XYZ file of C-alpha atoms in Angstrom:
174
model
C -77.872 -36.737 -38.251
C -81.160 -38.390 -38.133
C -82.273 -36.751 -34.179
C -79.716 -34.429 -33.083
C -79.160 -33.381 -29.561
C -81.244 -30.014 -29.399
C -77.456 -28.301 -29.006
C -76.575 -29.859 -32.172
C -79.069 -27.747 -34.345
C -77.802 -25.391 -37.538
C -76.972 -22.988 -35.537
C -74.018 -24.833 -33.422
C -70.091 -25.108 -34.219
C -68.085 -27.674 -32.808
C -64.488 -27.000 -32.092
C -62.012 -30.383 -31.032
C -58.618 -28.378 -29.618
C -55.175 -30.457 -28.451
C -51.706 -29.935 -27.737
C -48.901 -32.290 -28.225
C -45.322 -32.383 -27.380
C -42.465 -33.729 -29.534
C -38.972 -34.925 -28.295
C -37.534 -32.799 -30.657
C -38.485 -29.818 -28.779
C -41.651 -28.734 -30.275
C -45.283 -28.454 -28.799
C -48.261 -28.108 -31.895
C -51.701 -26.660 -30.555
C -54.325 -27.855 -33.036
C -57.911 -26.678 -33.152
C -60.614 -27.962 -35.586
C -64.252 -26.732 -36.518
C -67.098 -27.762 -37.958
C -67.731 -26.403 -41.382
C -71.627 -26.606 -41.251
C -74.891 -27.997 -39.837
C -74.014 -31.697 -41.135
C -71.070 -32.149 -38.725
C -68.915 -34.048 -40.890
C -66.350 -31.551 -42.436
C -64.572 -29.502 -40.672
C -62.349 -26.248 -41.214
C -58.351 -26.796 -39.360
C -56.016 -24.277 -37.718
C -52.731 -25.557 -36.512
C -49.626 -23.369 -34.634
C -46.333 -24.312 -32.918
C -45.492 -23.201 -29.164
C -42.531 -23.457 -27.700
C -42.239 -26.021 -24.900
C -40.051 -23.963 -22.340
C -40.305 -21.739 -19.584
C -37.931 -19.063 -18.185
C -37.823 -19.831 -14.256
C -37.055 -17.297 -11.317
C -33.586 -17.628 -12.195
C -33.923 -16.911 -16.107
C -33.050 -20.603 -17.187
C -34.670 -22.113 -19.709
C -36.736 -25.075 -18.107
C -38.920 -27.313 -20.660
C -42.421 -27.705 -19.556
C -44.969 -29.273 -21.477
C -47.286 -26.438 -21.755
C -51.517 -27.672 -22.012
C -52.955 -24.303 -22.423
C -52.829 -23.233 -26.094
C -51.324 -20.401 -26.486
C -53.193 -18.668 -29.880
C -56.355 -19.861 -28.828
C -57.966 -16.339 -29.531
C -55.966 -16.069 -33.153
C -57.272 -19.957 -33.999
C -60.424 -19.751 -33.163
C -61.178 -15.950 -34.856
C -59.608 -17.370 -37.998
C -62.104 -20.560 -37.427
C -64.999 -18.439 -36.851
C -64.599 -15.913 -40.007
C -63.920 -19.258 -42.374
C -66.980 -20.403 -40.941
C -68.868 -17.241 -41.603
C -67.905 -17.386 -44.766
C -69.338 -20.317 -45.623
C -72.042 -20.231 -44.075
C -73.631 -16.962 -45.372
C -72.458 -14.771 -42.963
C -73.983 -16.313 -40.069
C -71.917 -16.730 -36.571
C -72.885 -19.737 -34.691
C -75.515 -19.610 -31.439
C -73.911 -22.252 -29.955
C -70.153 -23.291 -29.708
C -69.504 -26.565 -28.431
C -65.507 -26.653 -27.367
C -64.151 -30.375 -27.295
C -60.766 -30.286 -25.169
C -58.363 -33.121 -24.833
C -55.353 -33.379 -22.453
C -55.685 -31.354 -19.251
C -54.551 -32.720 -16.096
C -55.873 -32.267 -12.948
C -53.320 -30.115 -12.103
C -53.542 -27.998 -14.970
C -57.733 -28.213 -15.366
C -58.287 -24.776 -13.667
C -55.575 -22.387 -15.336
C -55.798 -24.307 -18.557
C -59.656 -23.770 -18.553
C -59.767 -19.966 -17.501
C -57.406 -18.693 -20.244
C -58.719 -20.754 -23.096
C -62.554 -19.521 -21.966
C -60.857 -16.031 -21.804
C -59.479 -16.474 -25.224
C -62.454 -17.859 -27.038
C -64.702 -14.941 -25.219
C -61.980 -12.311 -26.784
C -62.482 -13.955 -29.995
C -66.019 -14.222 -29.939
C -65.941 -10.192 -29.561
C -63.110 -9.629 -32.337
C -65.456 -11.863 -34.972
C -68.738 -11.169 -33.712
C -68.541 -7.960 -31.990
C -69.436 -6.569 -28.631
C -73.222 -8.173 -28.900
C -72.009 -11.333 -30.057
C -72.643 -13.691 -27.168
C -72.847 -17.240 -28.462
C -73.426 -19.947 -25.776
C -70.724 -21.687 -24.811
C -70.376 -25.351 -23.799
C -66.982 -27.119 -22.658
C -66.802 -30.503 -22.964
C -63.049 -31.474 -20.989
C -60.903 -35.673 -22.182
C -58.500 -35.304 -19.076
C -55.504 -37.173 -18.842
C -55.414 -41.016 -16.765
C -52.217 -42.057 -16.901
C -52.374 -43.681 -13.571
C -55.441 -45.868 -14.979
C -54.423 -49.626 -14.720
C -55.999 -52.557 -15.692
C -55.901 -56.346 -14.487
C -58.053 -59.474 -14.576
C -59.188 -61.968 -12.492
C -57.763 -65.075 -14.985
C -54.850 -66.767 -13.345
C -53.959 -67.417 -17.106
C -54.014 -63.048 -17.957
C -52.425 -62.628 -14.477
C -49.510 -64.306 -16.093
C -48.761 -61.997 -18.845
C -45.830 -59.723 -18.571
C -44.227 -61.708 -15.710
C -41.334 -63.767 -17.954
C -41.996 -67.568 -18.977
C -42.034 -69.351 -15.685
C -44.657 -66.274 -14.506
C -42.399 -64.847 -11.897
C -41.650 -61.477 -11.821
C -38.201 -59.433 -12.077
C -36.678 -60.830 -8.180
C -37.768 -64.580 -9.321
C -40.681 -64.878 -6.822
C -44.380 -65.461 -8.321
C -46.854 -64.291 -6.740
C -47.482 -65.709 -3.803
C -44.192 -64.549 -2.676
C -42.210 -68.014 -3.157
C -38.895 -68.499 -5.692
């Protein structure tokens, strides 16, 4: 990088963390890191979490859990690999990249990973080891919609004749 932003200087890690949920009953938390000051190789820890949740009646519900679970064990394995390459030095800065948190989710997701990444911060680093820590949040739109203004795009979807599903276009009229 030609000129960095002053966070991005050889001193910073950047972690990207996600969760994603599979049909066949399977949630995989991944969390990547940078490897060193150039920002274009990166170290990789992956686990699998179990989608389901035993309600007040001791069911098994499936709920598509955001927060990632091992947090604490990915990101101390993260840390010590970069350590290790990087002679022995822990990072200043830790920039954490999250995708996927709803708005419903943004507040309890948020506290335990921070909670997680400060308990491994203390299990790598040690009780002095403070580094700064910067969260960077992708939350989820799915209610994000787009349209145009072109009679011709305003078309699309709506069958050949460009009526809709009861047979009326839009103004209304069959």
């Amino acid at each position: 990088l030609r000129n960095p932003h002053w966070l991005l200087n050889a001193d910073t890690i950047v972690f990207g963390a996600d969760v994603t949920h599979s049909a066949a009953g399977i949630s995989v938390a991944g969390v990547v890191a940078t490897r060193g000051n150039d920002f274009a190789t990166y170290f990789s820890e992956i686990r699998a979490q179990s989608p389901y949740v035993y309600g007040a009646d001791k069911k098994r519900q499936r709920k598509a859990e955001e927060q990632i679970i091992y947090l604490a064990e990915m990101a101390e394995a993260l840390l010590r690999r970069c350590r290790d390459n990087n002679n022995c030095r822990l990072p200043s800065t830790v920039l954490y990249y999250r995708d996927g948190v709803s708005d419903g989710q943004f507040k309890p997701v948020l506290t335990l990973e921070m909670n997680q990444l400060a308990n491994a911060f203390q299990n790598v680093g040690g009780e002095g080891y403070h580094p700064q820590l910067v969260i960077i949040v992708g939350q989820k739109r799915h209610q994000t919609r787009f349209s145009s203004t072109s009679h011709k795009m305003a078309r699309v979807g709506k069958g050949k004749d460009g009526k809709g599903k009861d047979g009326k276009g839009k103004d209304g009229k069959g």
